[in-house]
Amino acid sequence: EPEVTQTPSHQVTQMGQEVILRCVPISNHLYFYWYRQILGQKVEFLVSFYNNEISEKSEIFDDQFSVERPDGSNFTLKIRSTKLEDSAMYFCASAGQGEKLFFGSGTQLSVL
Amino acid sequence: SQQGEEDPQALSIQEGENATMNCSYKTSINNLQWYRQNSGRGLVHLILIRSNEREKHSGRLRVTLDTSKKSSSLLITASRAADTASYFCATKGGGSNYKLTFGKGTLLTVNP
């Protein structure tokens, strides 16, 4: 069964450093998302991406965050200058014509 | 505004028993979905119910939706130890809203 893959599974970085989280969505999907989950808390929406542009973003997704789909397969989330509070599990998801989301296994980001 | 608030926050039952989880939301929706998350993993779609539907079944899962009360319930019948996971409801708004808004989840523990 096709799946969404995310790399790396764990990322440790120093405060102020830039990180790029990578995702390969399911190949024929059209809608792409990033969510994050702080340990034991709710799953928070960050951004949705459709037709090569951001379709919606949350208050969390400030100018330190950016997304890109540099080629036909990858979907990346960049955090320019990480803060301690950016530590969380980041999930990529994609959707086809249907409305259910397919999630990757996540990247655990730890900012020290 | 908060969407998709589940209760209880945690539920512990014995194998073979039924588990019922509830979800409340605040604004109008296009559909409501339930997802499952095993510890440290991504979310997996379980079932989707549209705003014009009242009940839906899938295997051992039964979902109800009451739009007048802005609430939904997920029933898992004849639970198994493998059902141990966190369960989240997620709502999709109307219009061109691409995102799903997740609640905090219910942690279900099924004891063998």
PDB file of C-alpha atoms in Angstrom:
ATOM      1  CA  GLU A   1       0.000   0.000   0.000  1.00  0.00           C
ATOM      2  CA  PRO A   2       1.406   3.458  -0.828  1.00  0.00           C
ATOM      3  CA  GLU A   3       2.551   5.484   2.126  1.00  0.00           C
ATOM      4  CA  VAL A   4       3.854   8.887   3.103  1.00  0.00           C
ATOM      5  CA  THR A   5       7.509   8.771   4.102  1.00  0.00           C
ATOM      6  CA  GLN A   6       9.294  11.279   6.275  1.00  0.00           C
ATOM      7  CA  THR A   7      12.973  11.813   6.943  1.00  0.00           C
ATOM      8  CA  PRO A   8      14.730  12.004   9.266  1.00  0.00           C
ATOM      9  CA  SER A   9      12.808  10.178  11.991  1.00  0.00           C
ATOM     10  CA  HIS A  10      14.690  12.165  14.636  1.00  0.00           C
ATOM     11  CA  GLN A  11      16.408  15.542  14.347  1.00  0.00           C
ATOM     12  CA  VAL A  12      18.358  17.253  17.101  1.00  0.00           C
ATOM     13  CA  THR A  13      19.406  20.836  16.571  1.00  0.00           C
ATOM     14  CA  GLN A  14      20.672  23.838  18.471  1.00  0.00           C
ATOM     15  CA  MET A  15      18.436  26.826  19.077  1.00  0.00           C
ATOM     16  CA  GLY A  16      18.779  29.324  16.238  1.00  0.00           C
ATOM     17  CA  GLN A  17      19.759  26.738  13.653  1.00  0.00           C
ATOM     18  CA  GLU A  18      17.808  26.054  10.489  1.00  0.00           C
ATOM     19  CA  VAL A  19      16.206  22.659   9.965  1.00  0.00           C
ATOM     20  CA  ILE A  20      14.564  21.094   6.952  1.00  0.00           C
ATOM     21  CA  LEU A  21      12.100  18.294   7.421  1.00  0.00           C
ATOM     22  CA  ARG A  22      11.470  16.156   4.385  1.00  0.00           C
ATOM     23  CA  CYS A  23       8.423  14.288   3.180  1.00  0.00           C
ATOM     24  CA  VAL A  24       7.557  12.202   0.170  1.00  0.00           C
ATOM     25  CA  PRO A  25       3.771  12.217  -0.182  1.00  0.00           C
ATOM     26  CA  ILE A  26       1.803   9.522  -1.975  1.00  0.00           C
ATOM     27  CA  SER A  27       2.553   9.967  -5.659  1.00  0.00           C
ATOM     28  CA  ASN A  28      -0.851  10.856  -7.126  1.00  0.00           C
ATOM     29  CA  HIS A  29      -1.992  13.015  -4.223  1.00  0.00           C
ATOM     30  CA  LEU A  30      -2.775  16.690  -4.719  1.00  0.00           C
ATOM     31  CA  TYR A  31      -3.096  18.124  -1.211  1.00  0.00           C
ATOM     32  CA  PHE A  32      -0.226  18.324   1.244  1.00  0.00           C
ATOM     33  CA  TYR A  33      -0.129  19.247   4.901  1.00  0.00           C
ATOM     34  CA  TRP A  34       2.162  19.720   7.853  1.00  0.00           C
ATOM     35  CA  TYR A  35       0.937  19.154  11.397  1.00  0.00           C
ATOM     36  CA  ARG A  36       2.789  19.031  14.661  1.00  0.00           C
ATOM     37  CA  GLN A  37       2.181  17.393  17.998  1.00  0.00           C
ATOM     38  CA  ILE A  38       3.856  18.351  21.231  1.00  0.00           C
ATOM     39  CA  LEU A  39       4.177  15.293  23.473  1.00  0.00           C
ATOM     40  CA  GLY A  40       0.784  14.173  24.724  1.00  0.00           C
ATOM     41  CA  GLN A  41      -1.023  17.168  23.328  1.00  0.00           C
ATOM     42  CA  LYS A  42      -3.318  17.834  20.426  1.00  0.00           C
ATOM     43  CA  VAL A  43      -2.353  17.546  16.795  1.00  0.00           C
ATOM     44  CA  GLU A  44      -1.953  21.112  15.532  1.00  0.00           C
ATOM     45  CA  PHE A  45      -2.420  22.230  11.942  1.00  0.00           C
ATOM     46  CA  LEU A  46       0.470  24.214  10.476  1.00  0.00           C
ATOM     47  CA  VAL A  47      -0.086  24.577   6.752  1.00  0.00           C
ATOM     48  CA  SER A  48      -1.832  23.143   3.713  1.00  0.00           C
ATOM     49  CA  PHE A  49      -0.452  23.239   0.184  1.00  0.00           C
ATOM     50  CA  TYR A  50      -2.281  22.772  -3.087  1.00  0.00           C
ATOM     51  CA  ASN A  51      -1.535  23.603  -6.694  1.00  0.00           C
ATOM     52  CA  ASN A  52       2.008  24.699  -5.798  1.00  0.00           C
ATOM     53  CA  GLU A  53       0.990  27.272  -3.260  1.00  0.00           C
ATOM     54  CA  ILE A  54      -0.030  27.579   0.375  1.00  0.00           C
ATOM     55  CA  SER A  55      -3.807  27.265   0.613  1.00  0.00           C
ATOM     56  CA  GLU A  56      -4.109  27.852   4.329  1.00  0.00           C
ATOM     57  CA  LYS A  57      -1.829  28.364   7.321  1.00  0.00           C
ATOM     58  CA  SER A  58      -2.235  28.663  11.051  1.00  0.00           C
ATOM     59  CA  GLU A  59      -0.974  31.295  13.474  1.00  0.00           C
ATOM     60  CA  ILE A  60       1.879  28.955  14.361  1.00  0.00           C
ATOM     61  CA  PHE A  61       3.156  29.118  10.779  1.00  0.00           C
ATOM     62  CA  ASP A  62       4.893  32.483  11.037  1.00  0.00           C
ATOM     63  CA  ASP A  63       7.654  33.869   8.841  1.00  0.00           C
ATOM     64  CA  GLN A  64      10.167  31.460  10.407  1.00  0.00           C
ATOM     65  CA  PHE A  65       8.409  28.621   8.612  1.00  0.00           C
ATOM     66  CA  SER A  66       8.283  27.878   4.917  1.00  0.00           C
ATOM     67  CA  VAL A  67       7.232  24.986   2.726  1.00  0.00           C
ATOM     68  CA  GLU A  68       8.383  23.927  -0.670  1.00  0.00           C
ATOM     69  CA  ARG A  69       7.653  21.283  -3.243  1.00  0.00           C
ATOM     70  CA  PRO A  70      10.910  21.492  -5.162  1.00  0.00           C
ATOM     71  CA  ASP A  71      10.157  18.651  -7.554  1.00  0.00           C
ATOM     72  CA  GLY A  72       7.309  16.280  -8.305  1.00  0.00           C
ATOM     73  CA  SER A  73       7.861  14.125  -5.258  1.00  0.00           C
ATOM     74  CA  ASN A  74       9.272  15.941  -2.224  1.00  0.00           C
ATOM     75  CA  PHE A  75       7.486  18.299   0.161  1.00  0.00           C
ATOM     76  CA  THR A  76       9.653  20.080   2.715  1.00  0.00           C
ATOM     77  CA  LEU A  77       9.129  22.149   5.836  1.00  0.00           C
ATOM     78  CA  LYS A  78      11.877  24.593   6.741  1.00  0.00           C
ATOM     79  CA  ILE A  79      12.256  26.316  10.081  1.00  0.00           C
ATOM     80  CA  ARG A  80      14.745  29.128   9.652  1.00  0.00           C
ATOM     81  CA  SER A  81      15.768  29.825  13.227  1.00  0.00           C
ATOM     82  CA  THR A  82      14.560  27.172  15.615  1.00  0.00           C
ATOM     83  CA  LYS A  83      13.289  27.960  19.099  1.00  0.00           C
ATOM     84  CA  LEU A  84      12.990  25.683  22.105  1.00  0.00           C
ATOM     85  CA  GLU A  85       9.209  25.683  21.706  1.00  0.00           C
ATOM     86  CA  ASP A  86       9.527  24.258  18.196  1.00  0.00           C
ATOM     87  CA  SER A  87      10.394  20.908  19.770  1.00  0.00           C
ATOM     88  CA  ALA A  88       7.614  18.561  18.691  1.00  0.00           C
ATOM     89  CA  MET A  89       6.733  15.665  16.429  1.00  0.00           C
ATOM     90  CA  TYR A  90       6.130  17.000  12.931  1.00  0.00           C
ATOM     91  CA  PHE A  91       3.791  15.058  10.672  1.00  0.00           C
ATOM     92  CA  CYS A  92       3.440  15.358   6.945  1.00  0.00           C
ATOM     93  CA  ALA A  93       0.163  14.268   5.369  1.00  0.00           C
ATOM     94  CA  SER A  94      -1.257  14.070   1.892  1.00  0.00           C
ATOM     95  CA  ALA A  95      -4.678  13.578   0.353  1.00  0.00           C
ATOM     96  CA  GLY A  96      -5.963  12.665  -3.075  1.00  0.00           C
ATOM     97  CA  GLN A  97      -9.397  13.486  -4.413  1.00  0.00           C
ATOM     98  CA  GLY A  98     -10.915  12.040  -1.273  1.00  0.00           C
ATOM     99  CA  GLU A  99     -10.973  13.828   2.012  1.00  0.00           C
ATOM    100  CA  LYS A 100      -9.071  11.472   4.243  1.00  0.00           C
ATOM    101  CA  LEU A 101      -5.488  12.261   5.104  1.00  0.00           C
ATOM    102  CA  PHE A 102      -2.596   9.844   4.928  1.00  0.00           C
ATOM    103  CA  PHE A 103       0.069  10.601   7.513  1.00  0.00           C
ATOM    104  CA  GLY A 104       3.746   9.824   7.643  1.00  0.00           C
ATOM    105  CA  SER A 105       5.370   8.427  10.778  1.00  0.00           C
ATOM    106  CA  GLY A 106       6.697  11.821  11.755  1.00  0.00           C
ATOM    107  CA  THR A 107       9.982  13.563  12.511  1.00  0.00           C
ATOM    108  CA  GLN A 108      10.737  14.106  16.179  1.00  0.00           C
ATOM    109  CA  LEU A 109      12.447  17.506  16.373  1.00  0.00           C
ATOM    110  CA  SER A 110      14.392  18.333  19.523  1.00  0.00           C
ATOM    111  CA  VAL A 111      15.718  21.879  19.875  1.00  0.00           C
ATOM    112  CA  LEU A 112      18.413  22.239  22.535  1.00  0.00           C
TER     113      LEU A 112
ATOM    114  CA  SER B   1     -12.035  28.249  18.713  1.00  0.00           C
ATOM    115  CA  GLN B   2     -11.509  24.715  19.867  1.00  0.00           C
ATOM    116  CA  GLN B   3     -12.744  22.017  17.535  1.00  0.00           C
ATOM    117  CA  GLY B   4     -12.965  18.310  18.120  1.00  0.00           C
ATOM    118  CA  GLU B   5     -12.717  18.000  21.874  1.00  0.00           C
ATOM    119  CA  GLU B   6     -12.791  14.338  22.849  1.00  0.00           C
ATOM    120  CA  ASP B   7     -13.864  12.796  26.090  1.00  0.00           C
ATOM    121  CA  PRO B   8     -12.916  10.958  28.077  1.00  0.00           C
ATOM    122  CA  GLN B   9      -9.232  11.872  27.939  1.00  0.00           C
ATOM    123  CA  ALA B  10      -8.373   8.317  28.926  1.00  0.00           C
ATOM    124  CA  LEU B  11     -10.337   5.073  28.959  1.00  0.00           C
ATOM    125  CA  SER B  12      -9.252   1.697  30.281  1.00  0.00           C
ATOM    126  CA  ILE B  13     -11.309  -1.430  29.573  1.00  0.00           C
ATOM    127  CA  GLN B  14     -10.970  -5.192  29.452  1.00  0.00           C
ATOM    128  CA  GLU B  15     -10.604  -7.127  26.229  1.00  0.00           C
ATOM    129  CA  GLY B  16     -14.004  -8.011  24.793  1.00  0.00           C
ATOM    130  CA  GLU B  17     -15.741  -4.948  26.210  1.00  0.00           C
ATOM    131  CA  ASN B  18     -17.026  -2.076  24.091  1.00  0.00           C
ATOM    132  CA  ALA B  19     -15.317   1.309  24.099  1.00  0.00           C
ATOM    133  CA  THR B  20     -17.163   4.551  23.480  1.00  0.00           C
ATOM    134  CA  MET B  21     -15.410   7.844  22.847  1.00  0.00           C
ATOM    135  CA  ASN B  22     -17.115  11.168  22.346  1.00  0.00           C
ATOM    136  CA  CYS B  23     -16.209  14.279  20.411  1.00  0.00           C
ATOM    137  CA  SER B  24     -17.709  17.752  20.512  1.00  0.00           C
ATOM    138  CA  TYR B  25     -17.052  20.628  18.161  1.00  0.00           C
ATOM    139  CA  LYS B  26     -18.060  24.241  17.914  1.00  0.00           C
ATOM    140  CA  THR B  27     -18.490  25.375  14.322  1.00  0.00           C
ATOM    141  CA  SER B  28     -20.341  23.948  11.328  1.00  0.00           C
ATOM    142  CA  ILE B  29     -18.643  21.113   9.528  1.00  0.00           C
ATOM    143  CA  ASN B  30     -18.561  19.412   6.168  1.00  0.00           C
ATOM    144  CA  ASN B  31     -17.469  16.090   7.610  1.00  0.00           C
ATOM    145  CA  LEU B  32     -16.029  14.547  10.749  1.00  0.00           C
ATOM    146  CA  GLN B  33     -13.324  11.897  10.747  1.00  0.00           C
ATOM    147  CA  TRP B  34     -11.802   9.602  13.337  1.00  0.00           C
ATOM    148  CA  TYR B  35      -8.131   8.713  13.371  1.00  0.00           C
ATOM    149  CA  ARG B  36      -6.072   6.337  15.418  1.00  0.00           C
ATOM    150  CA  GLN B  37      -2.507   6.873  16.596  1.00  0.00           C
ATOM    151  CA  ASN B  38      -0.304   4.182  18.052  1.00  0.00           C
ATOM    152  CA  SER B  39       2.327   5.501  20.419  1.00  0.00           C
ATOM    153  CA  GLY B  40       4.998   7.481  18.576  1.00  0.00           C
ATOM    154  CA  ARG B  41       3.485   6.811  15.163  1.00  0.00           C
ATOM    155  CA  GLY B  42       1.491   8.704  12.574  1.00  0.00           C
ATOM    156  CA  LEU B  43      -2.270   8.940  12.491  1.00  0.00           C
ATOM    157  CA  VAL B  44      -4.285   6.399  10.576  1.00  0.00           C
ATOM    158  CA  HIS B  45      -7.687   7.211   9.144  1.00  0.00           C
ATOM    159  CA  LEU B  46     -10.506   5.042  10.505  1.00  0.00           C
ATOM    160  CA  ILE B  47     -13.804   6.402   9.281  1.00  0.00           C
ATOM    161  CA  LEU B  48     -15.442   9.522   7.819  1.00  0.00           C
ATOM    162  CA  ILE B  49     -18.997  10.670   8.370  1.00  0.00           C
ATOM    163  CA  ARG B  50     -20.529  13.534   6.427  1.00  0.00           C
ATOM    164  CA  SER B  51     -22.677  16.258   7.922  1.00  0.00           C
ATOM    165  CA  ASN B  52     -25.822  14.831   6.298  1.00  0.00           C
ATOM    166  CA  GLU B  53     -25.220  11.348   7.740  1.00  0.00           C
ATOM    167  CA  ARG B  54     -26.232  10.197  11.209  1.00  0.00           C
ATOM    168  CA  GLU B  55     -24.518   6.849  11.559  1.00  0.00           C
ATOM    169  CA  LYS B  56     -21.844   4.840   9.826  1.00  0.00           C
ATOM    170  CA  HIS B  57     -20.328   1.406  10.356  1.00  0.00           C
ATOM    171  CA  SER B  58     -17.009  -0.096   9.409  1.00  0.00           C
ATOM    172  CA  GLY B  59     -16.182  -3.525  10.804  1.00  0.00           C
ATOM    173  CA  ARG B  60     -16.162  -3.207  14.606  1.00  0.00           C
ATOM    174  CA  LEU B  61     -16.456   0.584  14.411  1.00  0.00           C
ATOM    175  CA  ARG B  62     -19.668   2.540  14.663  1.00  0.00           C
ATOM    176  CA  VAL B  63     -19.733   6.315  14.381  1.00  0.00           C
ATOM    177  CA  THR B  64     -22.662   8.582  15.072  1.00  0.00           C
ATOM    178  CA  LEU B  65     -23.014  12.264  14.324  1.00  0.00           C
ATOM    179  CA  ASP B  66     -25.498  14.689  15.844  1.00  0.00           C
ATOM    180  CA  THR B  67     -25.104  18.035  14.125  1.00  0.00           C
ATOM    181  CA  SER B  68     -27.750  19.669  16.322  1.00  0.00           C
ATOM    182  CA  LYS B  69     -25.612  18.906  19.377  1.00  0.00           C
ATOM    183  CA  LYS B  70     -22.344  19.278  17.455  1.00  0.00           C
ATOM    184  CA  SER B  71     -21.161  15.940  18.733  1.00  0.00           C
ATOM    185  CA  SER B  72     -20.008  12.561  17.509  1.00  0.00           C
ATOM    186  CA  SER B  73     -19.261   9.240  19.122  1.00  0.00           C
ATOM    187  CA  LEU B  74     -16.995   6.367  18.142  1.00  0.00           C
ATOM    188  CA  LEU B  75     -17.904   2.913  19.388  1.00  0.00           C
ATOM    189  CA  ILE B  76     -15.436   0.055  19.143  1.00  0.00           C
ATOM    190  CA  THR B  77     -17.134  -3.263  19.806  1.00  0.00           C
ATOM    191  CA  ALA B  78     -15.506  -6.412  21.173  1.00  0.00           C
ATOM    192  CA  SER B  79     -12.247  -4.600  21.861  1.00  0.00           C
ATOM    193  CA  ARG B  80      -8.872  -6.280  21.546  1.00  0.00           C
ATOM    194  CA  ALA B  81      -5.527  -5.507  23.151  1.00  0.00           C
ATOM    195  CA  ALA B  82      -4.366  -4.374  19.702  1.00  0.00           C
ATOM    196  CA  ASP B  83      -6.955  -1.569  19.805  1.00  0.00           C
ATOM    197  CA  THR B  84      -4.836   0.152  22.466  1.00  0.00           C
ATOM    198  CA  ALA B  85      -4.025   3.563  20.956  1.00  0.00           C
ATOM    199  CA  SER B  86      -5.044   7.212  21.002  1.00  0.00           C
ATOM    200  CA  TYR B  87      -8.163   8.110  19.055  1.00  0.00           C
ATOM    201  CA  PHE B  88      -8.734  11.552  17.588  1.00  0.00           C
ATOM    202  CA  CYS B  89     -11.697  13.153  15.956  1.00  0.00           C
ATOM    203  CA  ALA B  90     -11.047  15.726  13.262  1.00  0.00           C
ATOM    204  CA  THR B  91     -13.432  18.142  11.633  1.00  0.00           C
ATOM    205  CA  LYS B  92     -13.423  19.623   8.187  1.00  0.00           C
ATOM    206  CA  GLY B  93     -15.184  22.921   7.687  1.00  0.00           C
ATOM    207  CA  GLY B  94     -17.176  23.946   4.674  1.00  0.00           C
ATOM    208  CA  GLY B  95     -16.170  26.058   1.709  1.00  0.00           C
ATOM    209  CA  SER B  96     -12.597  25.995   0.503  1.00  0.00           C
ATOM    210  CA  ASN B  97     -11.250  25.010   3.901  1.00  0.00           C
ATOM    211  CA  TYR B  98      -8.615  22.415   3.130  1.00  0.00           C
ATOM    212  CA  LYS B  99      -7.560  21.549   6.629  1.00  0.00           C
ATOM    213  CA  LEU B 100      -8.679  19.101   9.281  1.00  0.00           C
ATOM    214  CA  THR B 101      -8.804  20.346  12.859  1.00  0.00           C
ATOM    215  CA  PHE B 102      -7.953  17.703  15.434  1.00  0.00           C
ATOM    216  CA  GLY B 103      -8.934  17.373  19.060  1.00  0.00           C
ATOM    217  CA  LYS B 104      -6.771  16.291  21.970  1.00  0.00           C
ATOM    218  CA  GLY B 105      -7.640  12.635  21.650  1.00  0.00           C
ATOM    219  CA  THR B 106      -8.735   9.811  23.906  1.00  0.00           C
ATOM    220  CA  LEU B 107      -6.101   7.338  25.089  1.00  0.00           C
ATOM    221  CA  LEU B 108      -7.719   3.897  25.023  1.00  0.00           C
ATOM    222  CA  THR B 109      -6.082   1.054  26.900  1.00  0.00           C
ATOM    223  CA  VAL B 110      -7.479  -2.429  26.368  1.00  0.00           C
ATOM    224  CA  ASN B 111      -6.240  -4.845  29.004  1.00  0.00           C
ATOM    225  CA  PRO B 112      -5.854  -8.499  28.010  1.00  0.00           C
TER     226      PRO B 112
END
